mmCIF file of N, CA, C and O in Angstrom:
data_model
loop_
_atom_site.group_PDB
_atom_site.id
_atom_site.type_symbol
_atom_site.label_atom_id
_atom_site.label_comp_id
_atom_site.label_asym_id
_atom_site.label_seq_id
_atom_site.Cartn_x
_atom_site.Cartn_y
_atom_site.Cartn_z
ATOM 1 N N VAL M 707 12.685 -6.050 -16.846
ATOM 2 C CA VAL M 707 13.051 -7.317 -16.237
ATOM 3 C C VAL M 707 13.185 -7.149 -14.724
ATOM 4 O O VAL M 707 12.712 -7.972 -13.957
ATOM 5 N N ARG M 708 13.822 -6.047 -14.284
ATOM 6 C CA ARG M 708 13.989 -5.834 -12.849
ATOM 7 C C ARG M 708 12.637 -5.653 -12.161
ATOM 8 O O ARG M 708 12.433 -6.120 -11.039
ATOM 9 N N GLY M 709 11.705 -4.983 -12.839
ATOM 10 C CA GLY M 709 10.376 -4.808 -12.267
ATOM 11 C C GLY M 709 9.644 -6.137 -12.113
ATOM 12 O O GLY M 709 8.965 -6.370 -11.122
ATOM 13 N N ALA M 710 9.805 -7.014 -13.108
ATOM 14 C CA ALA M 710 9.164 -8.332 -13.034
ATOM 15 C C ALA M 710 9.728 -9.149 -11.877
ATOM 16 O O ALA M 710 8.984 -9.853 -11.190
ATOM 17 N N VAL M 711 11.023 -9.042 -11.653
ATOM 18 C CA VAL M 711 11.638 -9.757 -10.530
ATOM 19 C C VAL M 711 10.979 -9.312 -9.225
ATOM 20 O O VAL M 711 10.622 -10.137 -8.380
ATOM 21 N N LEU M 712 10.780 -8.015 -9.051
ATOM 22 C CA LEU M 712 10.123 -7.513 -7.842
ATOM 23 C C LEU M 712 8.650 -7.917 -7.792
ATOM 24 O O LEU M 712 8.151 -8.356 -6.758
ATOM 25 N N PHE M 713 7.957 -7.762 -8.904
ATOM 26 C CA PHE M 713 6.523 -8.019 -8.968
ATOM 27 C C PHE M 713 6.179 -9.439 -8.516
ATOM 28 O O PHE M 713 5.188 -9.659 -7.823
ATOM 29 N N TYR M 714 7.000 -10.410 -8.891
ATOM 30 C CA TYR M 714 6.701 -11.807 -8.591
ATOM 31 C C TYR M 714 7.316 -12.305 -7.283
ATOM 32 O O TYR M 714 7.238 -13.490 -6.981
ATOM 33 N N GLN M 715 7.881 -11.424 -6.460
ATOM 34 C CA GLN M 715 8.413 -11.818 -5.154
ATOM 35 C C GLN M 715 7.248 -12.155 -4.224
ATOM 36 O O GLN M 715 6.383 -11.309 -3.989
ATOM 37 N N PRO M 716 7.213 -13.366 -3.678
ATOM 38 C CA PRO M 716 6.078 -13.750 -2.824
ATOM 39 C C PRO M 716 5.894 -12.849 -1.609
ATOM 40 O O PRO M 716 4.761 -12.575 -1.207
ATOM 41 N N GLN M 717 6.965 -12.361 -1.027
ATOM 42 C CA GLN M 717 6.844 -11.540 0.173
ATOM 43 C C GLN M 717 6.244 -10.167 -0.122
ATOM 44 O O GLN M 717 5.747 -9.505 0.779
ATOM 45 N N LEU M 718 6.267 -9.706 -1.366
ATOM 46 C CA LEU M 718 5.669 -8.415 -1.719
ATOM 47 C C LEU M 718 4.184 -8.539 -2.034
ATOM 48 O O LEU M 718 3.452 -7.564 -1.971
ATOM 49 N N SER M 719 3.727 -9.707 -2.413
ATOM 50 C CA SER M 719 2.300 -10.001 -2.631
ATOM 51 C C SER M 719 1.641 -9.205 -3.748
ATOM 52 O O SER M 719 0.424 -9.054 -3.757
ATOM 53 N N CYS M 720 2.399 -8.663 -4.682
ATOM 54 C CA CYS M 720 1.807 -7.872 -5.784
ATOM 55 C C CYS M 720 0.783 -8.691 -6.572
ATOM 56 O O CYS M 720 -0.280 -8.179 -6.947
ATOM 57 N N THR M 721 1.109 -9.965 -6.820
ATOM 58 C CA THR M 721 0.255 -10.799 -7.668
ATOM 59 C C THR M 721 -1.060 -11.189 -6.996
ATOM 60 O O THR M 721 -1.953 -11.685 -7.667
ATOM 61 N N LYS M 722 -1.192 -10.942 -5.699
ATOM 62 C CA LYS M 722 -2.475 -11.229 -5.045
ATOM 63 C C LYS M 722 -3.557 -10.268 -5.514
ATOM 64 O O LYS M 722 -4.732 -10.607 -5.503
ATOM 65 N N CYS M 723 -3.167 -9.059 -5.892
ATOM 66 C CA CYS M 723 -4.150 -8.048 -6.294
ATOM 67 C C CYS M 723 -4.033 -7.619 -7.756
ATOM 68 O O CYS M 723 -4.990 -7.094 -8.312
ATOM 69 N N HIS M 724 -2.882 -7.801 -8.358
ATOM 70 C CA HIS M 724 -2.641 -7.249 -9.684
ATOM 71 C C HIS M 724 -2.237 -8.305 -10.700
ATOM 72 O O HIS M 724 -1.525 -9.240 -10.377
ATOM 73 N N ALA M 725 -2.664 -8.095 -11.939
ATOM 74 C CA ALA M 725 -2.158 -8.831 -13.084
ATOM 75 C C ALA M 725 -1.084 -7.958 -13.717
ATOM 76 O O ALA M 725 -0.965 -6.783 -13.404
ATOM 77 N N CYS M 726 -0.325 -8.539 -14.599
ATOM 78 C CA CYS M 726 0.691 -7.766 -15.308
ATOM 79 C C CYS M 726 0.739 -8.244 -16.752
ATOM 80 O O CYS M 726 1.447 -9.187 -17.083
ATOM 81 N N GLY M 727 -0.087 -7.625 -17.574
ATOM 82 C CA GLY M 727 -0.117 -7.983 -18.986
ATOM 83 C C GLY M 727 -1.021 -9.152 -19.303
ATOM 84 O O GLY M 727 -0.976 -9.691 -20.389
ATOM 85 N N GLY M 728 -1.877 -9.529 -18.362
ATOM 86 C CA GLY M 728 -2.783 -10.644 -18.588
ATOM 87 C C GLY M 728 -4.015 -10.222 -19.355
ATOM 88 O O GLY M 728 -4.169 -9.071 -19.752
ATOM 89 N N LYS M 729 -4.906 -11.171 -19.544
ATOM 90 C CA LYS M 729 -6.164 -10.885 -20.231
ATOM 91 C C LYS M 729 -7.053 -10.039 -19.330
ATOM 92 O O LYS M 729 -6.922 -10.052 -18.112
ATOM 93 N N ASP M 730 -7.988 -9.309 -19.924
ATOM 94 C CA ASP M 730 -8.931 -8.506 -19.143
ATOM 95 C C ASP M 730 -9.670 -9.397 -18.157
ATOM 96 O O ASP M 730 -10.048 -10.508 -18.471
ATOM 97 N N GLY M 731 -9.832 -8.906 -16.946
ATOM 98 C CA GLY M 731 -10.573 -9.643 -15.945
ATOM 99 C C GLY M 731 -9.728 -10.572 -15.094
ATOM 100 O O GLY M 731 -10.214 -11.156 -14.160
ATOM 101 N N GLU M 732 -8.440 -10.736 -15.412
ATOM 102 C CA GLU M 732 -7.601 -11.627 -14.626
ATOM 103 C C GLU M 732 -7.103 -10.977 -13.348
ATOM 104 O O GLU M 732 -6.593 -11.645 -12.482
ATOM 105 N N SER M 733 -7.217 -9.678 -13.242
ATOM 106 C CA SER M 733 -6.759 -8.966 -12.061
ATOM 107 C C SER M 733 -7.889 -8.953 -11.032
ATOM 108 O O SER M 733 -8.871 -8.253 -11.205
ATOM 109 N N PRO M 734 -7.754 -9.737 -9.947
ATOM 110 C CA PRO M 734 -8.876 -9.885 -9.043
ATOM 111 C C PRO M 734 -9.254 -8.633 -8.248
ATOM 112 O O PRO M 734 -10.421 -8.373 -8.053
ATOM 113 N N LEU M 735 -8.283 -7.855 -7.798
ATOM 114 C CA LEU M 735 -8.603 -6.721 -6.941
ATOM 115 C C LEU M 735 -8.087 -5.388 -7.454
ATOM 116 O O LEU M 735 -8.700 -4.361 -7.234
ATOM 117 N N GLY M 736 -6.938 -5.378 -8.072
ATOM 118 C CA GLY M 736 -6.322 -4.145 -8.532
ATOM 119 C C GLY M 736 -6.179 -4.109 -10.032
ATOM 120 O O GLY M 736 -6.377 -5.113 -10.715
ATOM 121 N N PRO M 737 -5.813 -2.963 -10.564
ATOM 122 C CA PRO M 737 -5.675 -2.825 -12.021
ATOM 123 C C PRO M 737 -4.477 -3.600 -12.561
ATOM 124 O O PRO M 737 -3.545 -3.922 -11.830
ATOM 125 N N ASP M 738 -4.522 -3.895 -13.844
ATOM 126 C CA ASP M 738 -3.417 -4.543 -14.541
ATOM 127 C C ASP M 738 -2.273 -3.538 -14.630
ATOM 128 O O ASP M 738 -2.416 -2.475 -15.218
ATOM 129 N N LEU M 739 -1.154 -3.864 -14.046
ATOM 130 C CA LEU M 739 -0.033 -2.925 -13.979
ATOM 131 C C LEU M 739 0.672 -2.733 -15.313
ATOM 132 O O LEU M 739 1.446 -1.795 -15.468
ATOM 133 N N ALA M 740 0.409 -3.588 -16.280
ATOM 134 C CA ALA M 740 0.989 -3.418 -17.610
ATOM 135 C C ALA M 740 0.165 -2.440 -18.449
ATOM 136 O O ALA M 740 0.564 -2.088 -19.544
ATOM 137 N N ARG M 741 -0.978 -2.024 -17.927
ATOM 138 C CA ARG M 741 -1.862 -1.093 -18.643
ATOM 139 C C ARG M 741 -2.156 0.109 -17.761
ATOM 140 O O ARG M 741 -3.255 0.247 -17.221
ATOM 141 N N PRO M 742 -1.181 0.991 -17.585
ATOM 142 C CA PRO M 742 -1.423 2.155 -16.718
ATOM 143 C C PRO M 742 -2.448 3.103 -17.331
ATOM 144 O O PRO M 742 -2.670 3.107 -18.538
ATOM 145 N N GLU M 743 -3.065 3.890 -16.481
ATOM 146 C CA GLU M 743 -4.014 4.899 -16.926
ATOM 147 C C GLU M 743 -3.310 5.891 -17.847
ATOM 148 O O GLU M 743 -2.129 6.188 -17.641
ATOM 149 N N PRO M 744 -4.007 6.431 -18.836
ATOM 150 C CA PRO M 744 -3.398 7.470 -19.667
ATOM 151 C C PRO M 744 -2.950 8.644 -18.805
ATOM 152 O O PRO M 744 -3.649 9.044 -17.875
ATOM 153 N N GLY M 745 -1.778 9.179 -19.094
ATOM 154 C CA GLY M 745 -1.271 10.333 -18.375
ATOM 155 C C GLY M 745 -0.470 10.001 -17.128
ATOM 156 O O GLY M 745 0.016 10.899 -16.451
ATOM 157 N N VAL M 746 -0.325 8.730 -16.799
ATOM 158 C CA VAL M 746 0.464 8.358 -15.623
ATOM 159 C C VAL M 746 1.936 8.646 -15.910
ATOM 160 O O VAL M 746 2.458 8.278 -16.958
ATOM 161 N N THR M 747 2.584 9.310 -14.970
ATOM 162 C CA THR M 747 3.991 9.665 -15.135
ATOM 163 C C THR M 747 4.886 8.640 -14.452
ATOM 164 O O THR M 747 4.420 7.841 -13.634
ATOM 165 N N ALA M 748 6.170 8.684 -14.777
ATOM 166 C CA ALA M 748 7.140 7.816 -14.113
ATOM 167 C C ALA M 748 7.144 8.083 -12.612
ATOM 168 O O ALA M 748 7.226 7.155 -11.800
ATOM 169 N N GLU M 749 7.019 9.347 -12.232
ATOM 170 C CA GLU M 749 6.973 9.706 -10.814
ATOM 171 C C GLU M 749 5.751 9.089 -10.130
ATOM 172 O O GLU M 749 5.820 8.633 -8.994
ATOM 173 N N GLY M 750 4.636 9.101 -10.834
ATOM 174 C CA GLY M 750 3.411 8.507 -10.291
ATOM 175 C C GLY M 750 3.548 7.008 -10.087
ATOM 176 O O GLY M 750 3.051 6.459 -9.099
ATOM 177 N N ILE M 751 4.227 6.348 -11.001
ATOM 178 C CA ILE M 751 4.451 4.899 -10.870
ATOM 179 C C ILE M 751 5.346 4.617 -9.671
ATOM 180 O O ILE M 751 5.063 3.729 -8.861
ATOM 181 N N VAL M 752 6.409 5.375 -9.518
ATOM 182 C CA VAL M 752 7.310 5.183 -8.376
ATOM 183 C C VAL M 752 6.555 5.429 -7.074
ATOM 184 O O VAL M 752 6.672 4.650 -6.120
ATOM 185 N N GLU M 753 5.764 6.495 -7.022
ATOM 186 C CA GLU M 753 4.987 6.786 -5.816
ATOM 187 C C GLU M 753 4.036 5.632 -5.500
ATOM 188 O O GLU M 753 3.888 5.235 -4.340
ATOM 189 N N SER M 754 3.412 5.068 -6.516
ATOM 190 C CA SER M 754 2.487 3.957 -6.309
ATOM 191 C C SER M 754 3.198 2.707 -5.805
ATOM 192 O O SER M 754 2.625 1.925 -5.050
ATOM 193 N N LEU M 755 4.430 2.527 -6.216
ATOM 194 C CA LEU M 755 5.204 1.377 -5.724
ATOM 195 C C LEU M 755 5.613 1.572 -4.268
ATOM 196 O O LEU M 755 5.607 0.629 -3.475
ATOM 197 N N LEU M 756 5.968 2.795 -3.922
ATOM 198 C CA LEU M 756 6.424 3.074 -2.561
ATOM 199 C C LEU M 756 5.266 3.193 -1.569
ATOM 200 O O LEU M 756 5.419 2.869 -0.389
ATOM 201 N N ALA M 757 4.127 3.673 -2.018
ATOM 202 C CA ALA M 757 2.946 3.837 -1.159
ATOM 203 C C ALA M 757 1.719 3.346 -1.940
ATOM 204 O O ALA M 757 0.925 4.143 -2.432
ATOM 205 N N PRO M 758 1.562 2.028 -2.086
ATOM 206 C CA PRO M 758 0.546 1.475 -2.987
ATOM 207 C C PRO M 758 -0.899 1.848 -2.663
ATOM 208 O O PRO M 758 -1.739 1.839 -3.550
ATOM 209 N N SER M 759 -1.201 2.197 -1.449
ATOM 210 C CA SER M 759 -2.587 2.542 -1.106
ATOM 211 C C SER M 759 -2.829 4.043 -1.021
ATOM 212 O O SER M 759 -3.924 4.476 -0.675
ATOM 213 N N LYS M 760 -1.837 4.844 -1.356
ATOM 214 C CA LYS M 760 -1.986 6.302 -1.259
ATOM 215 C C LYS M 760 -3.066 6.812 -2.209
ATOM 216 O O LYS M 760 -3.897 7.636 -1.844
ATOM 217 N N VAL M 761 -3.065 6.310 -3.440
ATOM 218 C CA VAL M 761 -4.076 6.682 -4.431
ATOM 219 C C VAL M 761 -4.677 5.390 -4.973
ATOM 220 O O VAL M 761 -3.954 4.532 -5.465
ATOM 221 N N ILE M 762 -5.977 5.249 -4.850
ATOM 222 C CA ILE M 762 -6.673 4.073 -5.357
ATOM 223 C C ILE M 762 -7.411 4.485 -6.628
ATOM 224 O O ILE M 762 -8.212 5.420 -6.621
ATOM 225 N N ARG M 763 -7.120 3.787 -7.713
ATOM 226 C CA ARG M 763 -7.745 4.106 -8.994
ATOM 227 C C ARG M 763 -9.253 3.896 -8.916
ATOM 228 O O ARG M 763 -9.733 2.941 -8.311
ATOM 229 N N LYS M 764 -10.002 4.822 -9.528
ATOM 230 C CA LYS M 764 -11.462 4.746 -9.540
ATOM 231 C C LYS M 764 -11.898 3.377 -10.073
ATOM 232 O O LYS M 764 -11.390 2.894 -11.069
ATOM 233 N N GLY M 765 -12.825 2.780 -9.364
ATOM 234 C CA GLY M 765 -13.320 1.464 -9.736
ATOM 235 C C GLY M 765 -12.674 0.342 -8.942
ATOM 236 O O GLY M 765 -13.122 -0.794 -8.992
ATOM 237 N N PHE M 766 -11.607 0.661 -8.205
ATOM 238 C CA PHE M 766 -10.907 -0.356 -7.426
ATOM 239 C C PHE M 766 -10.970 -0.054 -5.926
ATOM 240 O O PHE M 766 -10.236 -0.644 -5.143
ATOM 241 N N GLU M 767 -11.863 0.846 -5.524
ATOM 242 C CA GLU M 767 -11.999 1.187 -4.122
ATOM 243 C C GLU M 767 -12.701 0.062 -3.370
ATOM 244 O O GLU M 767 -13.468 -0.692 -3.946
ATOM 245 N N ALA M 768 -12.427 -0.003 -2.076
ATOM 246 C CA ALA M 768 -13.167 -0.919 -1.212
ATOM 247 C C ALA M 768 -14.434 -0.215 -0.753
ATOM 248 O O ALA M 768 -14.445 0.981 -0.512
ATOM 249 N N VAL M 769 -15.509 -0.974 -0.631
ATOM 250 C CA VAL M 769 -16.771 -0.441 -0.144
ATOM 251 C C VAL M 769 -17.156 -1.261 1.081
ATOM 252 O O VAL M 769 -17.161 -2.491 1.030
ATOM 253 N N THR M 770 -17.441 -0.580 2.187
ATOM 254 C CA THR M 770 -17.866 -1.259 3.398
ATOM 255 C C THR M 770 -19.346 -0.997 3.617
ATOM 256 O O THR M 770 -19.794 0.151 3.606
ATOM 257 N N VAL M 771 -20.086 -2.070 3.819
ATOM 258 C CA VAL M 771 -21.525 -1.992 4.032
ATOM 259 C C VAL M 771 -21.815 -2.404 5.470
ATOM 260 O O VAL M 771 -21.353 -3.455 5.924
ATOM 261 N N SER M 772 -22.572 -1.570 6.183
ATOM 262 C CA SER M 772 -23.013 -1.910 7.544
ATOM 263 C C SER M 772 -24.382 -2.548 7.456
ATOM 264 O O SER M 772 -25.322 -1.963 6.900
ATOM 265 N N ARG M 773 -24.491 -3.745 8.006
ATOM 266 C CA ARG M 773 -25.764 -4.469 7.995
ATOM 267 C C ARG M 773 -26.613 -4.059 9.201
ATOM 268 O O ARG M 773 -26.105 -3.545 10.190
ATOM 269 N N THR M 774 -27.896 -4.326 9.104
ATOM 270 C CA THR M 774 -28.801 -3.968 10.203
ATOM 271 C C THR M 774 -28.527 -4.781 11.457
ATOM 272 O O THR M 774 -28.888 -4.358 12.553
ATOM 273 N N ASP M 775 -27.853 -5.940 11.320
ATOM 274 C CA ASP M 775 -27.533 -6.743 12.507
ATOM 275 C C ASP M 775 -26.245 -6.281 13.186
ATOM 276 O O ASP M 775 -25.774 -6.884 14.144
ATOM 277 N N GLY M 776 -25.641 -5.185 12.683
ATOM 278 C CA GLY M 776 -24.441 -4.638 13.292
ATOM 279 C C GLY M 776 -23.145 -5.131 12.684
ATOM 280 O O GLY M 776 -22.080 -4.613 12.999
ATOM 281 N N THR M 777 -23.201 -6.130 11.819
ATOM 282 C CA THR M 777 -21.984 -6.612 11.170
ATOM 283 C C THR M 777 -21.677 -5.754 9.950
ATOM 284 O O THR M 777 -22.536 -5.027 9.459
ATOM 285 N N THR M 778 -20.441 -5.835 9.494
ATOM 286 C CA THR M 778 -20.046 -5.114 8.284
ATOM 287 C C THR M 778 -19.432 -6.081 7.289
ATOM 288 O O THR M 778 -18.881 -7.116 7.667
ATOM 289 N N VAL M 779 -19.547 -5.731 6.029
ATOM 290 C CA VAL M 779 -18.966 -6.507 4.941
ATOM 291 C C VAL M 779 -18.181 -5.540 4.072
ATOM 292 O O VAL M 779 -18.686 -4.483 3.702
ATOM 293 N N THR M 780 -16.937 -5.895 3.754
ATOM 294 C CA THR M 780 -16.131 -5.074 2.857
ATOM 295 C C THR M 780 -16.006 -5.799 1.528
ATOM 296 O O THR M 780 -15.656 -6.976 1.474
ATOM 297 N N VAL M 781 -16.322 -5.089 0.456
ATOM 298 C CA VAL M 781 -16.273 -5.646 -0.889
ATOM 299 C C VAL M 781 -15.202 -4.910 -1.663
ATOM 300 O O VAL M 781 -15.155 -3.680 -1.672
ATOM 301 N N LEU M 782 -14.330 -5.651 -2.335
ATOM 302 C CA LEU M 782 -13.281 -5.066 -3.158
ATOM 303 C C LEU M 782 -13.614 -5.267 -4.617
ATOM 304 O O LEU M 782 -14.108 -6.321 -5.007
ATOM 305 N N ASN M 783 -13.297 -4.264 -5.418
ATOM 306 C CA ASN M 783 -13.510 -4.342 -6.862
ATOM 307 C C ASN M 783 -14.965 -4.692 -7.169
ATOM 308 O O ASN M 783 -15.250 -5.520 -7.998
ATOM 309 N N TRP M 784 -15.872 -4.025 -6.519
ATOM 310 C CA TRP M 784 -17.296 -4.360 -6.555
ATOM 311 C C TRP M 784 -17.982 -3.976 -7.855
ATOM 312 O O TRP M 784 -19.077 -4.424 -8.127
ATOM 313 N N ARG M 785 -17.363 -3.159 -8.692
ATOM 314 C CA ARG M 785 -18.026 -2.707 -9.931
ATOM 315 C C ARG M 785 -17.801 -3.650 -11.093
ATOM 316 O O ARG M 785 -18.360 -3.469 -12.146
ATOM 317 N N LYS M 786 -16.934 -4.618 -10.945
ATOM 318 C CA LYS M 786 -16.644 -5.512 -12.068
ATOM 319 C C LYS M 786 -17.597 -6.670 -12.115
ATOM 320 O O LYS M 786 -18.146 -7.118 -11.215
#
């Protein structure tokens, strides 16, 4: 319950990137936080909360493409 209170705080913006127990595909940019990767420890979860960009789960990386006209485009969650 305490985690949900934090998760849905507008100033923390968790819901902009993550779902929490939703249907597959509802998480626009980041993984569903109710379905952690196998082997994730409590310490790993705390670290991810304190430094959310320290480790990016495979498949959720940003990819930046440089165009021939000199502009760049960054794509998030590009494999889905």
